[in-house]
Amino acid sequence: MIIAHAREGFPHEICGILSGQNGQVETVHEATNVAPNPRIRFSMDPKDILRITDEIDDGGRELLGFYHSHCHTQAYPSPTDVADWPGRWYPDALAFICSLMDEERPLLRAFHIAEDGQIEEAQIEIVEGSV
């Protein structure tokens, strides 16, 4: 679903939030990218963040991560991604990045981004037909 969302939004970066239980993503919540230059940057609409986090809380689920796409670069957090990382309010949340640099072979990776800017790749398992 993240890859499909990224392809639909191309050439703009897309973004959203992932929720579920016990570390397993159950729902992909698409958000609006309100960045002034969405071709090279994302900024999640604060109204969407509030609406989605309310939905997650009301549904008894956990916020597991934030996602966005990189249209022309690798699936790795940029310095801007690290500086603007919305997960600082959710320290256990992962940063999922979908790269469309190779349109035939999109790549989805996940990372822990610490408050001090340290980046560590997280091992994820993608189940056919899921995220």
PDB file of C-alpha atoms in Angstrom:
ATOM      1  CA  MET A   1       0.000   0.000   0.000  1.00  0.00           C
ATOM      2  CA  ILE A   2       2.874   2.391   0.707  1.00  0.00           C
ATOM      3  CA  ILE A   3       4.453   1.610  -2.652  1.00  0.00           C
ATOM      4  CA  ALA A   4       1.103   2.104  -4.425  1.00  0.00           C
ATOM      5  CA  HIS A   5       0.639   5.432  -2.603  1.00  0.00           C
ATOM      6  CA  ALA A   6       4.177   6.499  -3.614  1.00  0.00           C
ATOM      7  CA  ARG A   7       3.531   5.614  -7.248  1.00  0.00           C
ATOM      8  CA  GLU A   8       0.214   7.506  -7.240  1.00  0.00           C
ATOM      9  CA  GLY A   9       1.873  10.597  -5.795  1.00  0.00           C
ATOM     10  CA  PHE A  10       4.911  10.568  -8.092  1.00  0.00           C
ATOM     11  CA  PRO A  11       6.659  12.925  -8.870  1.00  0.00           C
ATOM     12  CA  HIS A  12       5.767  14.352  -5.452  1.00  0.00           C
ATOM     13  CA  GLU A  13       6.810  12.817  -2.156  1.00  0.00           C
ATOM     14  CA  ILE A  14       3.940  11.231  -0.253  1.00  0.00           C
ATOM     15  CA  CYS A  15       3.556  10.639   3.481  1.00  0.00           C
ATOM     16  CA  GLY A  16       1.458   8.935   6.108  1.00  0.00           C
ATOM     17  CA  ILE A  17       1.296   7.056   9.381  1.00  0.00           C
ATOM     18  CA  LEU A  18       1.260   3.324  10.128  1.00  0.00           C
ATOM     19  CA  SER A  19      -0.701   1.766  12.974  1.00  0.00           C
ATOM     20  CA  GLY A  20      -1.319  -1.694  14.339  1.00  0.00           C
ATOM     21  CA  GLN A  21      -0.709  -3.915  17.316  1.00  0.00           C
ATOM     22  CA  ASN A  22       2.193  -5.975  18.627  1.00  0.00           C
ATOM     23  CA  GLY A  23       4.566  -4.458  16.096  1.00  0.00           C
ATOM     24  CA  GLN A  24       2.501  -5.580  13.104  1.00  0.00           C
ATOM     25  CA  VAL A  25       1.187  -2.915  10.738  1.00  0.00           C
ATOM     26  CA  GLU A  26      -2.563  -3.233  10.238  1.00  0.00           C
ATOM     27  CA  THR A  27      -3.496   0.150   8.789  1.00  0.00           C
ATOM     28  CA  VAL A  28      -1.808   2.588   6.416  1.00  0.00           C
ATOM     29  CA  HIS A  29      -3.145   6.102   7.022  1.00  0.00           C
ATOM     30  CA  GLU A  30      -2.418   8.398   4.080  1.00  0.00           C
ATOM     31  CA  ALA A  31      -1.695  12.039   4.893  1.00  0.00           C
ATOM     32  CA  THR A  32      -1.392  15.181   2.808  1.00  0.00           C
ATOM     33  CA  ASN A  33       2.051  16.520   1.952  1.00  0.00           C
ATOM     34  CA  VAL A  34       1.857  20.281   2.523  1.00  0.00           C
ATOM     35  CA  ALA A  35       5.534  21.032   1.818  1.00  0.00           C
ATOM     36  CA  PRO A  36       6.107  24.094  -0.386  1.00  0.00           C
ATOM     37  CA  ASN A  37       8.188  21.954  -2.770  1.00  0.00           C
ATOM     38  CA  PRO A  38       6.682  18.442  -2.561  1.00  0.00           C
ATOM     39  CA  ARG A  39       8.937  17.101  -5.330  1.00  0.00           C
ATOM     40  CA  ILE A  40      11.899  17.086  -2.958  1.00  0.00           C
ATOM     41  CA  ARG A  41      10.430  17.374   0.529  1.00  0.00           C
ATOM     42  CA  PHE A  42       7.537  16.289   2.677  1.00  0.00           C
ATOM     43  CA  SER A  43       5.715  17.946   5.515  1.00  0.00           C
ATOM     44  CA  MET A  44       2.741  16.100   6.922  1.00  0.00           C
ATOM     45  CA  ASP A  45      -0.391  18.224   7.331  1.00  0.00           C
ATOM     46  CA  PRO A  46      -0.784  18.838  11.106  1.00  0.00           C
ATOM     47  CA  LYS A  47      -4.560  18.401  10.766  1.00  0.00           C
ATOM     48  CA  ASP A  48      -3.984  14.939   9.296  1.00  0.00           C
ATOM     49  CA  ILE A  49      -1.586  14.040  12.112  1.00  0.00           C
ATOM     50  CA  LEU A  50      -4.189  15.024  14.712  1.00  0.00           C
ATOM     51  CA  ARG A  51      -7.021  13.212  12.911  1.00  0.00           C
ATOM     52  CA  ILE A  52      -4.981  10.048  12.358  1.00  0.00           C
ATOM     53  CA  THR A  53      -3.559   9.890  15.895  1.00  0.00           C
ATOM     54  CA  ASP A  54      -7.096  10.321  17.259  1.00  0.00           C
ATOM     55  CA  GLU A  55      -8.277   7.429  15.027  1.00  0.00           C
ATOM     56  CA  ILE A  56      -5.392   5.278  16.252  1.00  0.00           C
ATOM     57  CA  ASP A  57      -6.087   6.067  19.919  1.00  0.00           C
ATOM     58  CA  ASP A  58      -9.853   5.575  19.514  1.00  0.00           C
ATOM     59  CA  GLY A  59      -9.242   2.200  17.842  1.00  0.00           C
ATOM     60  CA  GLY A  60      -6.970   0.984  20.619  1.00  0.00           C
ATOM     61  CA  ARG A  61      -4.027   0.603  18.249  1.00  0.00           C
ATOM     62  CA  GLU A  62      -0.421   1.777  18.420  1.00  0.00           C
ATOM     63  CA  LEU A  63       1.299   4.310  16.208  1.00  0.00           C
ATOM     64  CA  LEU A  64       4.073   2.158  14.717  1.00  0.00           C
ATOM     65  CA  GLY A  65       5.692   4.515  12.256  1.00  0.00           C
ATOM     66  CA  PHE A  66       5.662   7.406   9.843  1.00  0.00           C
ATOM     67  CA  TYR A  67       6.316   6.908   6.147  1.00  0.00           C
ATOM     68  CA  HIS A  68       7.222   8.974   3.134  1.00  0.00           C
ATOM     69  CA  SER A  69       8.713   8.515  -0.305  1.00  0.00           C
ATOM     70  CA  HIS A  70      11.902   9.574  -2.023  1.00  0.00           C
ATOM     71  CA  CYS A  71      11.223   9.939  -5.728  1.00  0.00           C
ATOM     72  CA  HIS A  72      14.785  10.316  -6.974  1.00  0.00           C
ATOM     73  CA  THR A  73      17.027   9.249  -4.100  1.00  0.00           C
ATOM     74  CA  GLN A  74      17.709   6.139  -2.079  1.00  0.00           C
ATOM     75  CA  ALA A  75      15.548   4.798   0.752  1.00  0.00           C
ATOM     76  CA  TYR A  76      17.643   6.343   3.510  1.00  0.00           C
ATOM     77  CA  PRO A  77      16.888   9.302   5.801  1.00  0.00           C
ATOM     78  CA  SER A  78      18.205  12.597   4.448  1.00  0.00           C
ATOM     79  CA  PRO A  79      19.604  15.239   6.817  1.00  0.00           C
ATOM     80  CA  THR A  80      16.266  17.064   6.435  1.00  0.00           C
ATOM     81  CA  ASP A  81      14.357  13.877   7.311  1.00  0.00           C
ATOM     82  CA  VAL A  82      16.406  13.538  10.493  1.00  0.00           C
ATOM     83  CA  ALA A  83      16.046  17.213  11.467  1.00  0.00           C
ATOM     84  CA  ASP A  84      12.274  17.205  10.882  1.00  0.00           C
ATOM     85  CA  TRP A  85      11.607  13.667  12.149  1.00  0.00           C
ATOM     86  CA  PRO A  86       8.027  13.689  13.538  1.00  0.00           C
ATOM     87  CA  GLY A  87       8.688  10.535  15.531  1.00  0.00           C
ATOM     88  CA  ARG A  88      10.471  12.464  18.279  1.00  0.00           C
ATOM     89  CA  TRP A  89       7.076  12.509  20.032  1.00  0.00           C
ATOM     90  CA  TYR A  90       6.808   8.743  19.469  1.00  0.00           C
ATOM     91  CA  PRO A  91      10.291   7.402  20.300  1.00  0.00           C
ATOM     92  CA  ASP A  92       9.420   3.808  19.359  1.00  0.00           C
ATOM     93  CA  ALA A  93       8.023   4.785  15.944  1.00  0.00           C
ATOM     94  CA  LEU A  94       9.957   3.759  12.848  1.00  0.00           C
ATOM     95  CA  ALA A  95      10.699   5.901   9.810  1.00  0.00           C
ATOM     96  CA  PHE A  96       9.614   3.995   6.688  1.00  0.00           C
ATOM     97  CA  ILE A  97      11.049   5.324   3.429  1.00  0.00           C
ATOM     98  CA  CYS A  98       9.970   4.137  -0.013  1.00  0.00           C
ATOM     99  CA  SER A  99      12.399   4.905  -2.832  1.00  0.00           C
ATOM    100  CA  LEU A 100      11.187   5.125  -6.416  1.00  0.00           C
ATOM    101  CA  MET A 101      14.694   5.855  -7.703  1.00  0.00           C
ATOM    102  CA  ASP A 102      14.386   2.610  -9.717  1.00  0.00           C
ATOM    103  CA  GLU A 103      10.734   2.739 -10.801  1.00  0.00           C
ATOM    104  CA  GLU A 104      10.732  -0.947 -11.755  1.00  0.00           C
ATOM    105  CA  ARG A 105      12.055  -1.999  -8.346  1.00  0.00           C
ATOM    106  CA  PRO A 106      10.762   0.264  -5.569  1.00  0.00           C
ATOM    107  CA  LEU A 107      12.469  -0.231  -2.238  1.00  0.00           C
ATOM    108  CA  LEU A 108      10.925   0.104   1.234  1.00  0.00           C
ATOM    109  CA  ARG A 109      13.196   0.318   4.265  1.00  0.00           C
ATOM    110  CA  ALA A 110      12.611   1.230   7.914  1.00  0.00           C
ATOM    111  CA  PHE A 111      14.829   3.053  10.382  1.00  0.00           C
ATOM    112  CA  HIS A 112      15.020   4.060  14.022  1.00  0.00           C
ATOM    113  CA  ILE A 113      15.941   7.740  14.197  1.00  0.00           C
ATOM    114  CA  ALA A 114      17.120   8.669  17.678  1.00  0.00           C
ATOM    115  CA  GLU A 115      16.584  12.084  19.199  1.00  0.00           C
ATOM    116  CA  ASP A 116      20.310  12.779  18.763  1.00  0.00           C
ATOM    117  CA  GLY A 117      20.048  12.041  15.019  1.00  0.00           C
ATOM    118  CA  GLN A 118      21.583   8.568  15.084  1.00  0.00           C
ATOM    119  CA  ILE A 119      20.114   6.313  12.384  1.00  0.00           C
ATOM    120  CA  GLU A 120      19.801   2.546  12.677  1.00  0.00           C
ATOM    121  CA  GLU A 121      18.103   0.344  10.100  1.00  0.00           C
ATOM    122  CA  ALA A 122      15.282  -1.804  11.459  1.00  0.00           C
ATOM    123  CA  GLN A 123      14.650  -5.297  10.169  1.00  0.00           C
ATOM    124  CA  ILE A 124      11.143  -5.559   8.766  1.00  0.00           C
ATOM    125  CA  GLU A 125       9.229  -8.358   7.104  1.00  0.00           C
ATOM    126  CA  ILE A 126       6.925  -7.374   4.276  1.00  0.00           C
ATOM    127  CA  VAL A 127       4.036  -9.756   3.736  1.00  0.00           C
ATOM    128  CA  GLU A 128       2.599  -9.992   0.203  1.00  0.00           C
ATOM    129  CA  GLY A 129      -0.346  -7.617  -0.133  1.00  0.00           C
ATOM    130  CA  SER A 130       0.467  -5.689   3.033  1.00  0.00           C
ATOM    131  CA  VAL A 131       2.216  -2.328   3.396  1.00  0.00           C
TER     132      VAL A 131
END
